[in-house]
Coordinates of C-alpha atoms and ligand atoms in Angstrom, one line a residue:
X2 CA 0.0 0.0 0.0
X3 CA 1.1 3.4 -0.2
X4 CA 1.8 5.8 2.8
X5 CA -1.4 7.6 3.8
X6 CA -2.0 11.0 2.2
X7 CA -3.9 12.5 4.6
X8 CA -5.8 15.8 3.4
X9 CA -6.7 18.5 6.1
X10 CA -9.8 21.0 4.7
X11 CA -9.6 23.5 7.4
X12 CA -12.3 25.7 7.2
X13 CA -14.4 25.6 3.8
X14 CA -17.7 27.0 2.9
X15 CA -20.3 25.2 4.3
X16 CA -19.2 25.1 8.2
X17 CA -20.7 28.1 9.9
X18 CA -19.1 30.2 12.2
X19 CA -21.9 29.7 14.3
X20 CA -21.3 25.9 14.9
X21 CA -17.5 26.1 16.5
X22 CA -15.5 29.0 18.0
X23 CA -12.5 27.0 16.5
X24 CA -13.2 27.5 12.7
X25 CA -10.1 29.2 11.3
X26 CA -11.5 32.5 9.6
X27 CA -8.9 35.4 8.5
X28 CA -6.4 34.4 6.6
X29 CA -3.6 34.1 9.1
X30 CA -6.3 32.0 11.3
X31 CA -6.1 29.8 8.3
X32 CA -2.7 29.8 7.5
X33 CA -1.5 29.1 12.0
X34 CA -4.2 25.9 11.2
X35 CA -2.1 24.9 8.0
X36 CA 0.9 24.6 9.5
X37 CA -0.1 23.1 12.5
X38 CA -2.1 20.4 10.2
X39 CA 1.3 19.7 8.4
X40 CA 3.3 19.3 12.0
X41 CA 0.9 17.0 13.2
X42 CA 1.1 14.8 9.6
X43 CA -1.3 16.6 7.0
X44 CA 0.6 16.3 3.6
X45 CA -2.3 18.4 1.8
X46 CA -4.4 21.6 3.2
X47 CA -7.4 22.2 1.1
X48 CA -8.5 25.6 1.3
X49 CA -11.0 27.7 1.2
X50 CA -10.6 31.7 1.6
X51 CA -13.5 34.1 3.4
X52 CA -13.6 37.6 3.7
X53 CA -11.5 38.5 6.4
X54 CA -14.1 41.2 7.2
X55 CA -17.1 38.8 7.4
X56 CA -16.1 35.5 7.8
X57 CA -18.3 35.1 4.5
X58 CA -16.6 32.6 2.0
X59 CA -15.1 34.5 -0.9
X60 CA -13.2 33.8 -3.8
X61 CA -11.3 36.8 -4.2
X62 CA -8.1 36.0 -5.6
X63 CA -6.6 37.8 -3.6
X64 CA -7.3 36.3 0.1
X65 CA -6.3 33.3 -1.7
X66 CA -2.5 34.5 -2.5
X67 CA -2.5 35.1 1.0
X68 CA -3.1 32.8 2.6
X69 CA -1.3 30.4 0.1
X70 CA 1.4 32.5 0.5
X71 CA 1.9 32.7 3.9
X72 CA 1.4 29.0 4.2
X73 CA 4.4 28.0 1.6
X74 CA 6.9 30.2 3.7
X75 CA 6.7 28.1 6.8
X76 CA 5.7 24.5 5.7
X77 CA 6.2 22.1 2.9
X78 CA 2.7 21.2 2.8
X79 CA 0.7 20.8 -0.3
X80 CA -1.7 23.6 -0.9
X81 CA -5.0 22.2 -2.6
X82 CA -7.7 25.6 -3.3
X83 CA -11.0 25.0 -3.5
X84 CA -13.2 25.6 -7.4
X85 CA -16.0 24.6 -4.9
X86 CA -17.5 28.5 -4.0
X87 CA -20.7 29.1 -2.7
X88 CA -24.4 29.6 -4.1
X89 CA -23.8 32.7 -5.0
X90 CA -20.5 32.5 -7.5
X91 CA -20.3 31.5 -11.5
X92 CA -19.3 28.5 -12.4
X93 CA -16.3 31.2 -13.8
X94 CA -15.8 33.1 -10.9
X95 CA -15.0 30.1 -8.9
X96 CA -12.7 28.7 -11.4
X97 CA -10.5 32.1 -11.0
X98 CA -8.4 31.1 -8.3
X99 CA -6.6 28.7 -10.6
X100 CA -4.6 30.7 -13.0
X101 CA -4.0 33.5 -10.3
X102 CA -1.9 30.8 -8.0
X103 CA -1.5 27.8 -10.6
X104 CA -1.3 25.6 -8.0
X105 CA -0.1 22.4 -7.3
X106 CA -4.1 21.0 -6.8
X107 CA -7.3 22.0 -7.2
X108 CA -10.9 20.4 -6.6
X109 CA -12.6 19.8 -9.4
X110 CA -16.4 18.8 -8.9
X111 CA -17.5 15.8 -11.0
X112 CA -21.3 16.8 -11.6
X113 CA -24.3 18.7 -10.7
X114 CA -25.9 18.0 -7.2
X115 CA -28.6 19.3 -4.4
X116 CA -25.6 19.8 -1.8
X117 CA -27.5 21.5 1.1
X118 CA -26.7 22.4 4.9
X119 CA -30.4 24.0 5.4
X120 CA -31.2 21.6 8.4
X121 CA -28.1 23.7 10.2
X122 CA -29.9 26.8 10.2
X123 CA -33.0 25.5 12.0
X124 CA -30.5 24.4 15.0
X125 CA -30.1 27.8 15.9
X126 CA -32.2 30.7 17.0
X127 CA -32.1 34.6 15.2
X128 CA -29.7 35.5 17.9
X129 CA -27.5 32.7 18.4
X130 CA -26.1 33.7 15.0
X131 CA -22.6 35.2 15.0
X132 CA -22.9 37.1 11.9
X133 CA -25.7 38.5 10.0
X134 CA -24.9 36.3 6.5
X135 CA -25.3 32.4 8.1
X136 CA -28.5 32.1 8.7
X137 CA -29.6 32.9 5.1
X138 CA -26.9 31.5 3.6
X139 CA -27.5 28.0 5.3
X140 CA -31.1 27.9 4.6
X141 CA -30.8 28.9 1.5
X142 CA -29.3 26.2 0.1
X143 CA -32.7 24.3 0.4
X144 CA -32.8 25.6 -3.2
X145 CA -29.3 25.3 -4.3
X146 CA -28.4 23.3 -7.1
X147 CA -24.0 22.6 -6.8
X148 CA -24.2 23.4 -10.6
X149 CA -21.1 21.4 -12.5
X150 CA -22.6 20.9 -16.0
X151 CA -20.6 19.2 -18.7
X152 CA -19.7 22.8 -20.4
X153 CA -18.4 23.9 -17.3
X154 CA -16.2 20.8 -16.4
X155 CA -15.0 20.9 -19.7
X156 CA -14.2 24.4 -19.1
X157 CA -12.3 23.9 -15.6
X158 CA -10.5 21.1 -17.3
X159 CA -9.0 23.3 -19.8
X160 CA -8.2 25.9 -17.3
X161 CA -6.3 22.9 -15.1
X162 CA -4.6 22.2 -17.9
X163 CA -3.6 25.6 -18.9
X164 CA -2.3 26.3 -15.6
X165 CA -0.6 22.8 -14.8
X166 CA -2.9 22.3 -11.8
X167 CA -3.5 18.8 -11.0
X168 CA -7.7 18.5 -10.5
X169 CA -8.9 16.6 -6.9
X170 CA -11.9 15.3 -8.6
X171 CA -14.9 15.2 -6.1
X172 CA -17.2 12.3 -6.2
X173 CA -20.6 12.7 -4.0
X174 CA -21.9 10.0 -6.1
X175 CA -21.7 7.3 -8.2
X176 CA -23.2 9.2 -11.2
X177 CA -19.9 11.3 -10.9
X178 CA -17.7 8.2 -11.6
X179 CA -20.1 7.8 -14.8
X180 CA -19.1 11.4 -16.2
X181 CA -15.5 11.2 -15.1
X182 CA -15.5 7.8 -17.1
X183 CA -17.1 9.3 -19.9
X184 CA -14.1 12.6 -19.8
X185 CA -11.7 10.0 -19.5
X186 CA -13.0 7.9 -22.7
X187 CA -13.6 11.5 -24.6
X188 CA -10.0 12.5 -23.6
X189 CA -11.0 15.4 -22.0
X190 CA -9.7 14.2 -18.4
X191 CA -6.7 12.5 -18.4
X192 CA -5.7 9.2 -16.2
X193 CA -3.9 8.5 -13.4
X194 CA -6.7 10.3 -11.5
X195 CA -6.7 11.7 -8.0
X196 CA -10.7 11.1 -6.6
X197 CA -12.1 12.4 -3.4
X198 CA -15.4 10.2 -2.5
X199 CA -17.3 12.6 -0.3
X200 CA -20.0 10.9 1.6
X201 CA -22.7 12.0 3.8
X202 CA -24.0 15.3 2.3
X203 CA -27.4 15.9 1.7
X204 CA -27.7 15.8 -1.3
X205 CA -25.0 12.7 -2.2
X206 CA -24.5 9.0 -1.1
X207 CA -24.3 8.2 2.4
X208 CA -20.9 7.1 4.1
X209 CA -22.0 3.4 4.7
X210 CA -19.3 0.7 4.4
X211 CA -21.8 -0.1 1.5
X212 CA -21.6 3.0 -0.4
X213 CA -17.8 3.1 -0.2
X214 CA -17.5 -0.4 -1.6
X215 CA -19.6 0.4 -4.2
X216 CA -17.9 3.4 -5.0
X217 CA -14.5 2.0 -5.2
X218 CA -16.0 -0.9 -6.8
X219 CA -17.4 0.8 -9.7
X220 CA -14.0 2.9 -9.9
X221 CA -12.2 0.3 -10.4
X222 CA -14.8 -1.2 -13.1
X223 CA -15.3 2.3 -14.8
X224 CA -11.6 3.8 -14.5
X225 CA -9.5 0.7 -13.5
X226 CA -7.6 0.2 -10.2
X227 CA -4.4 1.1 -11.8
X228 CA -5.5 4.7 -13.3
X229 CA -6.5 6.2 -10.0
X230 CA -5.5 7.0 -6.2
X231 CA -8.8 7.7 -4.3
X232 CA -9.5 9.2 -0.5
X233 CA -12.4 9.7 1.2
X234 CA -14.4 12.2 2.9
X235 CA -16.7 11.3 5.3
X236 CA -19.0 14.7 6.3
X237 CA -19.8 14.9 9.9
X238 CA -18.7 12.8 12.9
X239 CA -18.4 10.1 13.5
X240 CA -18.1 9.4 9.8
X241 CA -15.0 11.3 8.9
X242 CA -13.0 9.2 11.0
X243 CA -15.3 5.8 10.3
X244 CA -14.8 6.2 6.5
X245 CA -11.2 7.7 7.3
X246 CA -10.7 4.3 8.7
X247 CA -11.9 2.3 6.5
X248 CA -10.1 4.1 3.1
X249 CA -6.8 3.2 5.9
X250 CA -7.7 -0.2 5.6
X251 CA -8.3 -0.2 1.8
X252 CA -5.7 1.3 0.4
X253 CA -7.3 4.4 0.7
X254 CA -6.3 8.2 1.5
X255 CA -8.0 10.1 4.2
X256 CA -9.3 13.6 4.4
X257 CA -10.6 14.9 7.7
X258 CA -11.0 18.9 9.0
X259 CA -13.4 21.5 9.9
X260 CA -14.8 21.9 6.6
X261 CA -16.3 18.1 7.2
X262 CA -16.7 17.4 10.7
X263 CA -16.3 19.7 13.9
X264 CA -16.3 17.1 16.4
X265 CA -12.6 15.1 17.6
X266 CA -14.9 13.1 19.7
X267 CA -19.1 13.0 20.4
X268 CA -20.4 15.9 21.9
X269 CA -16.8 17.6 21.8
X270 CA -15.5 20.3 19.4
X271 CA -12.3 19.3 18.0
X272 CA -10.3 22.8 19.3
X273 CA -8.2 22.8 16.4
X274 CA -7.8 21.4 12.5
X275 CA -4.1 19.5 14.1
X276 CA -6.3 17.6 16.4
X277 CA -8.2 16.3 13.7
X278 CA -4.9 15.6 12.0
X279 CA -3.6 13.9 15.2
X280 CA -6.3 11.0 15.7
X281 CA -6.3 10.0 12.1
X282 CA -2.9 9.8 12.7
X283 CA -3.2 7.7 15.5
X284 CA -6.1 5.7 13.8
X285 CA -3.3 4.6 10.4
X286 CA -0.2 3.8 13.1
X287 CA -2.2 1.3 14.8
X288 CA -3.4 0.1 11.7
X289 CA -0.1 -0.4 10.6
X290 CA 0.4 2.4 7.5
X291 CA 2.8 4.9 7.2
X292 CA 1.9 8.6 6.9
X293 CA 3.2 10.3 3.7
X294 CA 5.8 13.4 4.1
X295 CA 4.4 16.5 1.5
X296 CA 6.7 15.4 -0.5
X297 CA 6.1 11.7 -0.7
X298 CA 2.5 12.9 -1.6
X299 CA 4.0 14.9 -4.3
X300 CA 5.4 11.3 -5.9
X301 CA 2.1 9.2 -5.0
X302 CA 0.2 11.9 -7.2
X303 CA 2.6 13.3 -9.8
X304 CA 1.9 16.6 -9.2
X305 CA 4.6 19.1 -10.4
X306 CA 6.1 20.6 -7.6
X307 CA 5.9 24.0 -5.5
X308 CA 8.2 25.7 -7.3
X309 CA 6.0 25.9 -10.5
X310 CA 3.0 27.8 -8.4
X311 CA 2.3 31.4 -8.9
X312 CA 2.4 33.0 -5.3
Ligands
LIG49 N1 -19.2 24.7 -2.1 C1 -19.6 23.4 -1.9 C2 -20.9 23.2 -2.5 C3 -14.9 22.1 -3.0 O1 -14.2 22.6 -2.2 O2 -14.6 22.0 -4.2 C4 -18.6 22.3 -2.3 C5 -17.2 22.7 -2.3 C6 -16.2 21.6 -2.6 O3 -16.8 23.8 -2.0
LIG50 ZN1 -13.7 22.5 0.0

């Protein structure tokens, strides 16, 4: 098996402020949580940037440089951005962070879903809410269709390219494999291919052992088990770390962080992304695998180095 890439997504766009004091928000938040991911055995941070005013999730290139650039001059650590954005954002404005940065990785979201956190907003009352955006923002995503439509996949694909970003393609269901199969026929995506399965949002598969068989099962039918290097995302506790476990024991890579899951325990708030870091960590050692170093990562996946990014 390989060593275990493990992924740390330490704040993103769909955890409120609201639900944990301990969400990184401003960029140097975010960038004190990256390195502290890395210590504690993250090879990858995914991230996400927000307005350092509002905590609001933004895409503005230039919170982006930021924080990518304050995180490459004190760790090794992969830097993966987000093309996710929020309801609000183009297809086009969330692909803009690519050619600004050209970095090493980038999600890349495999089809069009319902991907919706509005059961969040009905946990809290008017004035619980920290700022004035969340509560409309999570409930309005009853309506919210994650819009990924062929044109603009084969859009971000040629931007990816372009910019000599590897894509983190994002599976929330097994229709995704079916389109990624179909870019990889059509030449449009190329192969060995780096997958995130991200189970358990409303919207997408659930993170039963079942699902994640089947997932990896029809990978392996649909892209074959030698064109692709998969890890998985369990959203919410205790799934991040059940499914986290169970990629360990698969062959797997494992993503866990605030953008998924809050909790390091039930009932507890995990008080920081490292913590999160630290018990998958402890999970893979006494399941035997090694943890990859950055740039062991860097090898597993082909990606081209950070000394070819823009910041
Ligand atoms: N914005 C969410 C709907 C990603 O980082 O690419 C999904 C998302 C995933 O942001
Ligand atoms: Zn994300």
């Amino acid at each position: 098996m390989d060593k275990l890439i493990i992924t740390a997504a330490l704040t993103g766009n769909i955890t409120l402020p609201t639900q944990t004091p301990h969400l990184p928000l401003t960029p140097q938040q975010i960038i004190d949580d990256a390195v502290r991911a890395a210590e504690a055995g993250a090879a990858s941070v995914h991230i996400h940037g927000r307005d350092p005013n509002t905590a609001r999730p933004t895409t503005e290139p230039a919170v982006y440089r930021e924080i990518a650039t304050g995180i490459k001059a004190r760790s090794n650590v992969i830097v993966c951005v987000t093309t996710g954005g929020t309801a609000d954002m183009t297809p086009a404005q969330r692909a803009q962070v690519v050619p600004a940065l050209k970095p090493e990785l980038a999600t890349f979201n495999t089809g069009s879903i319902n991907f919706s956190i509005h059961p969040i907003a009905d946990r809290y009352k008017d004035e619980e809410f920290k700022f004035p955006w969340e509560k409309e923002f999570a409930s309005g995503t009853r309506d919210f269709i994650f819009r990924n439509t062929f044109g603009d996949i084969e859009k971000l694909c040629q931007i990816m390219e372009e910019n000599n970003t590897k894509p983190e393609f994002e599976v929330y269901d097994v229709g995704h494999l079916y389109n990624l199969s179909f870019l990889i026929r059509r030449k449009i995506v190329k192969t060995p291919v780096w997958l995130q399965f991200v189970t358990g949002i409303l919207g997408g598969i659930g993170s039963a052992l079942e699902d994640i068989m089947y997932l990896r099962q029809t990978a392996d039918r649909l892209i074959g088990a030698e064109n692709y290097k998969w890890s998985v995302i369990g959203a919410g506790y205790p799934a991040e770390f059940n499914v986290g476990t169970l990629s360990i024991m698969m062959g797997g890579h494992a993503r866990v962080g605030m953008e998924d899951n809050i909790f390091i325990a039930k009932g507890v708030l995990a008080k920081s992304n490292a913590e999160l870091v630290e018990k998958i960590v402890r999970i893979a050692r006494e399941l035997g695998r090694e943890i990859a170093t950055p740039d062991e990562a860097r090898a597993i996946l082909g990606l081209k180095g950070k000394d070819k990014v823009n910041y």
